[in-house]
PDB file of C-alpha atoms and ligand atoms in Angstrom:
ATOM      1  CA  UNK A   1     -15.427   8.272  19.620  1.00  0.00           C
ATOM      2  CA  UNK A   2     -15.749   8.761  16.091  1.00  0.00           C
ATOM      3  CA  UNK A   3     -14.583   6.947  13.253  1.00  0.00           C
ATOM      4  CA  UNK A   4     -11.608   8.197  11.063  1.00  0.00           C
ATOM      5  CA  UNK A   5      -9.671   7.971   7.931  1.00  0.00           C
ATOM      6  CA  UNK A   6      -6.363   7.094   8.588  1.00  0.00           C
ATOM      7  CA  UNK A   7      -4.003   7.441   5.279  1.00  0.00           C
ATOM      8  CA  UNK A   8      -0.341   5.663   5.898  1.00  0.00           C
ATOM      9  CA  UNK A   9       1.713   6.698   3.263  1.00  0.00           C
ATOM     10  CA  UNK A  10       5.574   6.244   2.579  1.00  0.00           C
ATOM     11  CA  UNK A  11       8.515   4.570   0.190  1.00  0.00           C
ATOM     12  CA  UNK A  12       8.295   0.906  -0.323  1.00  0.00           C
ATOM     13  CA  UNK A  13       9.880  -1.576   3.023  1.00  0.00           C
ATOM     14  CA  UNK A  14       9.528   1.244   5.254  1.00  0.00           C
ATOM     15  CA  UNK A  15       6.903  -0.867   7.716  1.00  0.00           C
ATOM     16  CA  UNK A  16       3.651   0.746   6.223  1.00  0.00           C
ATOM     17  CA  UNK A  17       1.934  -2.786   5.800  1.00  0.00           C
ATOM     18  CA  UNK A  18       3.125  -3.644   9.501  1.00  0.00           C
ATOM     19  CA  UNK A  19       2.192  -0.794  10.986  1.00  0.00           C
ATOM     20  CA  UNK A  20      -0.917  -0.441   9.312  1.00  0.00           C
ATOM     21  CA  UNK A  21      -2.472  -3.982  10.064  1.00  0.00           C
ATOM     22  CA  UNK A  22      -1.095  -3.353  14.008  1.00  0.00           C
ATOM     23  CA  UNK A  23      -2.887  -0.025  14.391  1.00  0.00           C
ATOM     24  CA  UNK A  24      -6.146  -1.614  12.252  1.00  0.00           C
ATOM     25  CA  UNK A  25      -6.083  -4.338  15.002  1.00  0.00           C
ATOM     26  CA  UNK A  26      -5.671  -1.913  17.952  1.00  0.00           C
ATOM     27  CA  UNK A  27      -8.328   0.161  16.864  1.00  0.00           C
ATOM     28  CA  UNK A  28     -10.997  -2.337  15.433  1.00  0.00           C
ATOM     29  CA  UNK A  29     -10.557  -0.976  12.186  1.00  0.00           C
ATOM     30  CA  UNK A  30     -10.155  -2.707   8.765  1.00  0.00           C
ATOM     31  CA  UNK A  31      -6.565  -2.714   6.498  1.00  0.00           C
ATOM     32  CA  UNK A  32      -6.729  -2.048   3.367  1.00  0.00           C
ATOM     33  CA  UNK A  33      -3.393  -2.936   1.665  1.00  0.00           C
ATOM     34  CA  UNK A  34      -3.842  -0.598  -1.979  1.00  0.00           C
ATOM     35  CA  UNK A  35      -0.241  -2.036  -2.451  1.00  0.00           C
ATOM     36  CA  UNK A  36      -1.498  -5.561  -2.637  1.00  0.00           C
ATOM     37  CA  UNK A  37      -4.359  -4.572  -5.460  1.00  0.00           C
ATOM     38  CA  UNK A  38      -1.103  -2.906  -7.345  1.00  0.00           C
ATOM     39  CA  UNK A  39       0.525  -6.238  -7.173  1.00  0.00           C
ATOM     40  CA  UNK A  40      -2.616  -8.451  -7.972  1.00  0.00           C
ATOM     41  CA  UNK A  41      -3.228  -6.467 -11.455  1.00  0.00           C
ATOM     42  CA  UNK A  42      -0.017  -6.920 -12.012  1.00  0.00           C
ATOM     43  CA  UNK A  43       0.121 -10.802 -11.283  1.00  0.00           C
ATOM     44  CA  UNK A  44      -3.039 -10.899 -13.754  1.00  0.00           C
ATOM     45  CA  UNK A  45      -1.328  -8.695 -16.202  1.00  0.00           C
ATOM     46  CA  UNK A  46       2.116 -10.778 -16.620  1.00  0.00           C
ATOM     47  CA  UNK A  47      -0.021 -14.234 -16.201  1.00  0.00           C
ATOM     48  CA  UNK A  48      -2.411 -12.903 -19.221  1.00  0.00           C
ATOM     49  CA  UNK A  49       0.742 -11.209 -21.197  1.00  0.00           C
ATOM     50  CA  UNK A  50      -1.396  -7.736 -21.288  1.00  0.00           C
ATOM     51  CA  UNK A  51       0.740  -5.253 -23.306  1.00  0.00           C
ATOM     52  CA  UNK A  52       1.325  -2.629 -20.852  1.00  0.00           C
ATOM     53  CA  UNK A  53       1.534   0.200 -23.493  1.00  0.00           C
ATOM     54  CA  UNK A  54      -2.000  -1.010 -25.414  1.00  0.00           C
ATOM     55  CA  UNK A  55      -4.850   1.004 -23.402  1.00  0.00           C
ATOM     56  CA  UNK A  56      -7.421  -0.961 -24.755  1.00  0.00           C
ATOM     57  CA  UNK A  57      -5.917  -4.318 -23.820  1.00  0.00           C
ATOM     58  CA  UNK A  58      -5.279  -3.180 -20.185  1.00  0.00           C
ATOM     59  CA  UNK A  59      -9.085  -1.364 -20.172  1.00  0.00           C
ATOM     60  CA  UNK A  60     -10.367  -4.789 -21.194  1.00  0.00           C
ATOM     61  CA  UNK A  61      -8.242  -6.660 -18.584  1.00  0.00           C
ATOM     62  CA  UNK A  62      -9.542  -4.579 -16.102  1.00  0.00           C
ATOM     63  CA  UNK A  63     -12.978  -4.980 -16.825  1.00  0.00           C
ATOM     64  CA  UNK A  64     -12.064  -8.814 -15.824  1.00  0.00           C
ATOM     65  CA  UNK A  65     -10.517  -7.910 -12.569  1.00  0.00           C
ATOM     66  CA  UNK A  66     -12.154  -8.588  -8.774  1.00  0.00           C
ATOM     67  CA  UNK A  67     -10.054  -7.637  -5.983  1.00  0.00           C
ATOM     68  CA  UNK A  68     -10.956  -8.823  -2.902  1.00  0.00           C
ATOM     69  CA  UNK A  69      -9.716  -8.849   0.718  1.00  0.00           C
ATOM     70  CA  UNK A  70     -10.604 -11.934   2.847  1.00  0.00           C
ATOM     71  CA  UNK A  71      -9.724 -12.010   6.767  1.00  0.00           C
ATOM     72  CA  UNK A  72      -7.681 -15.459   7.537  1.00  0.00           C
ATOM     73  CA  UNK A  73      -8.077 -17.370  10.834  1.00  0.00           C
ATOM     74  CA  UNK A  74      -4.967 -15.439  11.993  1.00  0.00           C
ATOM     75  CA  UNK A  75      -6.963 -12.112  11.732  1.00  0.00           C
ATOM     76  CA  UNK A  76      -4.532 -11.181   8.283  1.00  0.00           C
ATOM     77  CA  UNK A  77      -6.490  -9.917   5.791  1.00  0.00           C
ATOM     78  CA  UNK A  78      -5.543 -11.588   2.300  1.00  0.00           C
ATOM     79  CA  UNK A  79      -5.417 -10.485  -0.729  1.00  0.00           C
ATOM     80  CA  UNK A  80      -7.815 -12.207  -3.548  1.00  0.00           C
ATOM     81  CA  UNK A  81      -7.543 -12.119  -7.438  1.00  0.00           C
ATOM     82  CA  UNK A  82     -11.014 -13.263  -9.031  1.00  0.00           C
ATOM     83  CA  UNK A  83     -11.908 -15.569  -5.778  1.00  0.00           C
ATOM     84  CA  UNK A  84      -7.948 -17.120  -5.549  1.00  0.00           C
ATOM     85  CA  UNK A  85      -5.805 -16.301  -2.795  1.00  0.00           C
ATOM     86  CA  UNK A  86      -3.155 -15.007  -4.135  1.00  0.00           C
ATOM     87  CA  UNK A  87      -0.920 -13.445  -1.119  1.00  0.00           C
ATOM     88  CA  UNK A  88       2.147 -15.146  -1.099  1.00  0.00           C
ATOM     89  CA  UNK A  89       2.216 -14.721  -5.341  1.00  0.00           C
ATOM     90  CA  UNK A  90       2.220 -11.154  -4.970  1.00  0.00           C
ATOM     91  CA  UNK A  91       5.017 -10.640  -2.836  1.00  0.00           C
ATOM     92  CA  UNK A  92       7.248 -12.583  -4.826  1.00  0.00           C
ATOM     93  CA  UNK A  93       9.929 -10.807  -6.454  1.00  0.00           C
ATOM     94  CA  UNK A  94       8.667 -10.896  -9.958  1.00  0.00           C
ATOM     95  CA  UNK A  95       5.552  -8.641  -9.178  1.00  0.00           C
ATOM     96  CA  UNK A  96       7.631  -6.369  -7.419  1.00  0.00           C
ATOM     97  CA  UNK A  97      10.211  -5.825 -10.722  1.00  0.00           C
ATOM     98  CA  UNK A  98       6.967  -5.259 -12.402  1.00  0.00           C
ATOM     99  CA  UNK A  99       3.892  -3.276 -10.350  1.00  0.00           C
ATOM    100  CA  UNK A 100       6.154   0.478 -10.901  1.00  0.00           C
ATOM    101  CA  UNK A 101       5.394   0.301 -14.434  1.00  0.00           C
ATOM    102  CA  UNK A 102       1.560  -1.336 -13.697  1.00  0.00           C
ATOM    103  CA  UNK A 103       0.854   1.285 -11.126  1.00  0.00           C
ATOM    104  CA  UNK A 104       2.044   4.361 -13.299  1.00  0.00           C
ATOM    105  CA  UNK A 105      -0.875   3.405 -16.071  1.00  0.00           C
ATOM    106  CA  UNK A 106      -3.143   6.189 -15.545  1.00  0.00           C
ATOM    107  CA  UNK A 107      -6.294   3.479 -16.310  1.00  0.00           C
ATOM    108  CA  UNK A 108      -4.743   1.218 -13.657  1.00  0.00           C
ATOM    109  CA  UNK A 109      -5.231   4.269 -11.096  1.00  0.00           C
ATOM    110  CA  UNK A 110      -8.746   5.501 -12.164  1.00  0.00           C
ATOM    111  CA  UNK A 111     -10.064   1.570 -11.255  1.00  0.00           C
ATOM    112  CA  UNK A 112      -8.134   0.944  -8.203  1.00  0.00           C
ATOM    113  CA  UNK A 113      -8.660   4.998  -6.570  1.00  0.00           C
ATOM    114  CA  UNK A 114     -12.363   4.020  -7.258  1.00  0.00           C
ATOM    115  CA  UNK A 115     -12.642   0.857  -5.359  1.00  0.00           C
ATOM    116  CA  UNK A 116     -10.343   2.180  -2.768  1.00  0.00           C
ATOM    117  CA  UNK A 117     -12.406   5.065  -2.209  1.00  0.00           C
ATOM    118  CA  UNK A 118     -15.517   2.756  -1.968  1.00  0.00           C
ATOM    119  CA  UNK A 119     -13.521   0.133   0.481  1.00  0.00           C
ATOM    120  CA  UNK A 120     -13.268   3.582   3.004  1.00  0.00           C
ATOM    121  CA  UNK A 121     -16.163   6.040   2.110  1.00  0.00           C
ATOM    122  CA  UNK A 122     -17.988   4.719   6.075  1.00  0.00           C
ATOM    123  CA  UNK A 123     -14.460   5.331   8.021  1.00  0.00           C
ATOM    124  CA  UNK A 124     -13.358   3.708  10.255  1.00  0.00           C
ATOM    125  CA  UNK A 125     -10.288   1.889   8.152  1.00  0.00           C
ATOM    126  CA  UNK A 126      -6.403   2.224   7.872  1.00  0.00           C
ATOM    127  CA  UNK A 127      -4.874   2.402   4.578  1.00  0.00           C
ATOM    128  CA  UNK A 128      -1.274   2.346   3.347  1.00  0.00           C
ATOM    129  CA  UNK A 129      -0.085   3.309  -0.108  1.00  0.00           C
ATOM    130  CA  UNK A 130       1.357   5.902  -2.077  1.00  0.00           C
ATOM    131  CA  UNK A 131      -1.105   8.205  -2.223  1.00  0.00           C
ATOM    132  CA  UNK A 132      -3.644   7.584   0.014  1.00  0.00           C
ATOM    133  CA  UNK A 133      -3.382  10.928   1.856  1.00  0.00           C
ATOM    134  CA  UNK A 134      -2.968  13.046  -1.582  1.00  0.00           C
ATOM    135  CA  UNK A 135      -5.295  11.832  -3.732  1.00  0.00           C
ATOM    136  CA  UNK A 136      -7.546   8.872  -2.556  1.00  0.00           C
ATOM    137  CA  UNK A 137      -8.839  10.512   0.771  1.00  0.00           C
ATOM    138  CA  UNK A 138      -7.578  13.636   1.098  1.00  0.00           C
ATOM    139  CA  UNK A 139      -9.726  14.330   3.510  1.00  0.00           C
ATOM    140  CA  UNK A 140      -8.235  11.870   5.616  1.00  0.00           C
ATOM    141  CA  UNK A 141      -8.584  12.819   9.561  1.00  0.00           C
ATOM    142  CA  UNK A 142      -4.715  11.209   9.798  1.00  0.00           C
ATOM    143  CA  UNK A 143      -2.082  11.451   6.664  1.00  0.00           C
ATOM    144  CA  UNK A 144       0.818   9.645   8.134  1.00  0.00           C
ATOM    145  CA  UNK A 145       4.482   9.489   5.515  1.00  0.00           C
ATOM    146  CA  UNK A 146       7.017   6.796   6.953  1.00  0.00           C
ATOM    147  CA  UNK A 147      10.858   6.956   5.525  1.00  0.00           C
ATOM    148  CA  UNK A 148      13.456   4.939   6.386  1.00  0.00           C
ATOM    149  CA  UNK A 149      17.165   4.725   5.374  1.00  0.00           C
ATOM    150  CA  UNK A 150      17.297   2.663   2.176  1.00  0.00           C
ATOM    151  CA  UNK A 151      19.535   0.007   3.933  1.00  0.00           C
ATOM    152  CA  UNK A 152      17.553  -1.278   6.922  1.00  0.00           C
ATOM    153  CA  UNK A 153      14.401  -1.060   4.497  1.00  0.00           C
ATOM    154  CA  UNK A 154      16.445  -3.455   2.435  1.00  0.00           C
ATOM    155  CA  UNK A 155      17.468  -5.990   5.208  1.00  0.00           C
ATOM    156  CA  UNK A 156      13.650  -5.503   6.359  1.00  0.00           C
ATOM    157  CA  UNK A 157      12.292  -6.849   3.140  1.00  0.00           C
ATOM    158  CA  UNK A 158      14.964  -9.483   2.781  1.00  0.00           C
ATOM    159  CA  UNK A 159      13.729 -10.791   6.103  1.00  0.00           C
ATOM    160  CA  UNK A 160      10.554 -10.594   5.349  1.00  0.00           C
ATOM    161  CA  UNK A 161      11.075 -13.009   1.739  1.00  0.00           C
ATOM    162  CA  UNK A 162      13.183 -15.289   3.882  1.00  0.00           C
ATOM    163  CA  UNK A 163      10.428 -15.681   6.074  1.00  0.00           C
ATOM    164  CA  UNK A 164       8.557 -16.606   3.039  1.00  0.00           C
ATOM    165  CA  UNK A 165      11.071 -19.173   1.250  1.00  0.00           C
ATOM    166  CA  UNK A 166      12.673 -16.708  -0.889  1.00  0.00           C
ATOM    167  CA  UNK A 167      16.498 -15.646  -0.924  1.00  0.00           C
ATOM    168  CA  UNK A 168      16.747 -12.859  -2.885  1.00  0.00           C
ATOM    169  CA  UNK A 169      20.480 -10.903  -1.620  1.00  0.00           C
ATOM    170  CA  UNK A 170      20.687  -7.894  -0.593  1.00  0.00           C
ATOM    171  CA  UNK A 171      22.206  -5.675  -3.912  1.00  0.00           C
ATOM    172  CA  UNK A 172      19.231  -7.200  -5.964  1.00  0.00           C
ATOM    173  CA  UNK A 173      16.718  -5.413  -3.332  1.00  0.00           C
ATOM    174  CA  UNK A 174      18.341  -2.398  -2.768  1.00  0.00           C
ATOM    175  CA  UNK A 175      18.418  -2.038  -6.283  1.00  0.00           C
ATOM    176  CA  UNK A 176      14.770  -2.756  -6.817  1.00  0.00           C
ATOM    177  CA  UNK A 177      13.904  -0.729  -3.578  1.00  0.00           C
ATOM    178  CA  UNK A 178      15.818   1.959  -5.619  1.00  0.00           C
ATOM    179  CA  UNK A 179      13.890   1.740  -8.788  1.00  0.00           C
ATOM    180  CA  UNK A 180      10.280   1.714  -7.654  1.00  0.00           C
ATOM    181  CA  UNK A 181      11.327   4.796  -5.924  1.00  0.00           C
ATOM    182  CA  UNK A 182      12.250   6.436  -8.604  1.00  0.00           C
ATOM    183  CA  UNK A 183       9.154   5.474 -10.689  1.00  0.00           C
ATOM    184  CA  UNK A 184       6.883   5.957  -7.773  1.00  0.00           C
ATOM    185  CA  UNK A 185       7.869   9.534  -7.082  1.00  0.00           C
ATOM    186  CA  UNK A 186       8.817  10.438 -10.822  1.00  0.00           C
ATOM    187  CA  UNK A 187       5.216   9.140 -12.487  1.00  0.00           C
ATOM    188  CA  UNK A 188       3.030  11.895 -13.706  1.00  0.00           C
ATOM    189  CA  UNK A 189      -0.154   9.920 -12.738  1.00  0.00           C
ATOM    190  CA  UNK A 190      -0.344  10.429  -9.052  1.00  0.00           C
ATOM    191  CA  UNK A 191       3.316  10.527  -7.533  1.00  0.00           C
ATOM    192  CA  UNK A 192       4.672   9.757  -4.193  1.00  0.00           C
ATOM    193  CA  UNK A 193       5.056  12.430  -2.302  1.00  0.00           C
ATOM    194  CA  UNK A 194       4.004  13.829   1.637  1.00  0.00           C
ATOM    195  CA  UNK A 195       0.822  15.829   1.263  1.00  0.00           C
ATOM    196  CA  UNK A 196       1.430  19.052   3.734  1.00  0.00           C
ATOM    197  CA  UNK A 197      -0.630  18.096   6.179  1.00  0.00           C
ATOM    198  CA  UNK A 198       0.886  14.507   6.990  1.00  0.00           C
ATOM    199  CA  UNK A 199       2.745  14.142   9.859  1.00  0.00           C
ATOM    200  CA  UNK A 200       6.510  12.227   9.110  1.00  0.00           C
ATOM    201  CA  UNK A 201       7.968   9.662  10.938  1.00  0.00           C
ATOM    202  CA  UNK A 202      11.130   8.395  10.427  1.00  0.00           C
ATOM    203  CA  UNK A 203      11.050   4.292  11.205  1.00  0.00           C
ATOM    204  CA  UNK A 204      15.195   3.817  10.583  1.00  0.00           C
ATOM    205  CA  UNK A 205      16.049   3.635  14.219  1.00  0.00           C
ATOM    206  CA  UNK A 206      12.683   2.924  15.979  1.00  0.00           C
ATOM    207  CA  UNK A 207      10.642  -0.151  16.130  1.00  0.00           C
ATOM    208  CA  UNK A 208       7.281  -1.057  15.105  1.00  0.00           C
ATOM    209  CA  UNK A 209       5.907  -1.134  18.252  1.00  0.00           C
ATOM    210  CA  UNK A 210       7.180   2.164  18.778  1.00  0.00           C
ATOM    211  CA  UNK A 211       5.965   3.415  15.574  1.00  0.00           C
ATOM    212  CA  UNK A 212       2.536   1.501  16.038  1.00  0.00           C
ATOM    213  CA  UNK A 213       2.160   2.940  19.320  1.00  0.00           C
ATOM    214  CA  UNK A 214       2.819   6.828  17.821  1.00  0.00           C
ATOM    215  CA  UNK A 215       0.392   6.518  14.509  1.00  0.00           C
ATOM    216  CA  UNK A 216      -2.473   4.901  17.580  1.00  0.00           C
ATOM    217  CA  UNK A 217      -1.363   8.339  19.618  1.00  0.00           C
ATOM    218  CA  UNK A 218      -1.818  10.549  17.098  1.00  0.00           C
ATOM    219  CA  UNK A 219      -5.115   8.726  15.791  1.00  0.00           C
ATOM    220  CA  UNK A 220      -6.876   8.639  19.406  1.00  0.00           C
ATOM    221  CA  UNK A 221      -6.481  12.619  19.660  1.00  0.00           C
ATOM    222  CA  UNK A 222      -8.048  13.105  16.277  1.00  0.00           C
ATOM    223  CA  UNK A 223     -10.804  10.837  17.481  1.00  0.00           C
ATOM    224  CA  UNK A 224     -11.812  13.220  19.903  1.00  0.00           C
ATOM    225  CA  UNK A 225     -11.282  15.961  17.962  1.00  0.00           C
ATOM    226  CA  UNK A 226     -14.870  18.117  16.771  1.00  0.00           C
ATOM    227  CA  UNK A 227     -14.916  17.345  12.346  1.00  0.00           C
ATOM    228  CA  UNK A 228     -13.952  20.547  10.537  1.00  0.00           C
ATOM    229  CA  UNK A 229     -16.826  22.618   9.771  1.00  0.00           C
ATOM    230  CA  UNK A 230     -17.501  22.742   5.570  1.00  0.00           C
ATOM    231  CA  UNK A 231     -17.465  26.405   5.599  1.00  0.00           C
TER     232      UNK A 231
HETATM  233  O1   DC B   1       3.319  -1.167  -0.815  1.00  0.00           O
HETATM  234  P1   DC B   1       3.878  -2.126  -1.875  1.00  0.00           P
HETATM  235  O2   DC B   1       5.365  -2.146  -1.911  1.00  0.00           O
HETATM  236  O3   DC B   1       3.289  -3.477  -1.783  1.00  0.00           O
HETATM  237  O4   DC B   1       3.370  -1.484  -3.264  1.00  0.00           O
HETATM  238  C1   DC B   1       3.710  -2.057  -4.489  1.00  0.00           C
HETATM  239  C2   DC B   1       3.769  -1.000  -5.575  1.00  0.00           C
HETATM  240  O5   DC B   1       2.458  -0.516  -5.843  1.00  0.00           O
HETATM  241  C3   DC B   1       4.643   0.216  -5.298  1.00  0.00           C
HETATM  242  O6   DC B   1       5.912   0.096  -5.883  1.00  0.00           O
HETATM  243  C4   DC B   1       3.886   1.365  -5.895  1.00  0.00           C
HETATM  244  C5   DC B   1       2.502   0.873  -6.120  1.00  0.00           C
HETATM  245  N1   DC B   1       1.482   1.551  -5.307  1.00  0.00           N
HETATM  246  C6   DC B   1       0.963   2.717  -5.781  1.00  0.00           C
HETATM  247  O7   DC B   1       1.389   3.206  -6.821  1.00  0.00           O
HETATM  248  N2   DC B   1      -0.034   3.337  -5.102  1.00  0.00           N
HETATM  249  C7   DC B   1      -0.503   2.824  -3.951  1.00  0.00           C
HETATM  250  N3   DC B   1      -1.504   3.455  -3.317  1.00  0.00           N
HETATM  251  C8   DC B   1       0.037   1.622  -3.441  1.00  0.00           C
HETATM  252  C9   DC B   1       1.059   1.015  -4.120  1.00  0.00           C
END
C-alpha cells in the first residue's frame, strides 16, 4: 500500500493529538504534533522576554530555535526545545494563554510551515494542527477537521492537566478554549478553517476509539486508491 499524508485538523481539546498519535501507531506512521512546536517557540519566547511586536527580535530568536521530536520508551513522541525535553512545560497553562498571539506572527509561520513541510515531504506521517490540510500539505491524500461542543472539550482538557498535576477549573478553560478560537480562526496569517475537501467529524458524543477507528477507515481506502494524475 502506499504511503499518505494524513492532515488532522480542528479547534483546540477536540482529541486531534489523541487521535493522531493512535492512528500514527496503527498505521506505522510518525506524529507530528505542529501544536507542540507552537508551544515550544512560545516557551522560548516568554523564557527569553522576546517582544512579540519587534520582527527583528523574534527573526533573531528564531534563528536560535531547534525543534525536535524524540520517541520515549512508551512509544510518545516528545517534544524538544534546543536538545531539552520540554513536554510537560508546554502544556502548562501559561503557554497556552500565550501561543494564539505566537502562532499569529506571520515569521513564526514561515519557520515552522518550513520544517513541517520537511518533517512530511517522504509520507507516510499523521499531522494535527490548524492548518495542516490548507496550507502545509494541501495535497494531503486525507484532510480530516474534528469539532466538538466547547463543553466536553473543556472537561477533556481539564482531565487531561489533572492527569498532569495541574488544577486549572473549568470557567478559566472554557474561557481560554474560547479565546484561542477566536484568534486562531480570526488571524490573517493562515486561519483555522476546514479546507473543502476535508472530511468533518464531530468527536462530542463519540469516543476516541471510535473516532480513531473512522480517520484509520477512511485512511486505508485512500491507501489503495491510484495518486491523482498531474494533468
Ligand atoms: O494543538 P494545540 O492546542 O497544542 O496548539 C496550540 C496553539 O498553536 C493553538 O492555539 C494554535 C496554534 N497552532 C497553529 O496556529 N497552527 C498549527 N498548525 C498548530 C497549532
Amino acid at each position: 500500500m502506499r504511503k499518505i499524508i494524513i492532515a488532522i485538523d480542528g479547534y483546540s481539546a477536540c482529541g486531534k493529538s489523541t487521535t493522531a498519535r493512535a492512528v500514527a501507531r496503527e498505521l506505522n506512521y510518525r506524529y507530528i504534533d505542529t501544536g507542540a512546536m507552537y508551544r515550544a517557540v512560545t516557551l522560548y519566547f516568554l523564557d527569553k522576554h522576546v517582544a512579540l511586536t519587534n520582527p527583528k527580535e523574534v527573526a533573531r530568536a528564531l534563528q536560535e530555535i531547534r525543534i525536535s521530536f524524540v520517541v520515549n520508551s512508551k512509544g510518545n513522541s516528545e517534544a524538544f526545545l534546543n536538545g531539552i525535553n520540554v513536554e510537560k512545560e508546554i502544556r502548562k497553562m501559561r503557554i497556552s494563554e500565550n501561543v494564539s498571539q505566537v502562532s499569529a506572527i506571520r515569521e513564526v509561520r514561515m519557520a515552522l510551515v518550513e520544517q513541517q513541510r520537511k518533517m512530511g515531504k517522504d509520507c507516510g506521517v499523521v499531522m494535527d494542527g490548524r492548518d495542516i490540510g490548507t496550507v502545509v500539505f494541501p495535497q494531503a491524500e486525507l484532510k480530516i477537521f474534528l469539532t466538538a461542543d466547547i463543553l466536553v472539550r473543556a472537561f477533556r482538557r481539564q482531565k487531561e492537566l489533572l492527569e498532569r498535576n495541574d488544577l486549572v477549573d473549568i470557567d478559566t478553560i472554557v474561557e481560554n478554549l474560547k479565546q484561542r478560537d477566536s484568534i486562531d480562526s480570526s488571524r490573517t496569517e493562515s486561519p483555522l478553517r476546514k479546507a473543502e475537501d476535508a472530511t468533518g467529524i464531530d468527536t462530542t458524543h463519540i469516543t476516541i476509539d471510535e473516532q480513531v477507528d473512522e480517520v484509520i477507515r477512511l485512511a486505508l481506502t485512500k491507501m489503495i486508491q491510484q495518486p491523482k494524475s498531474k494533468d
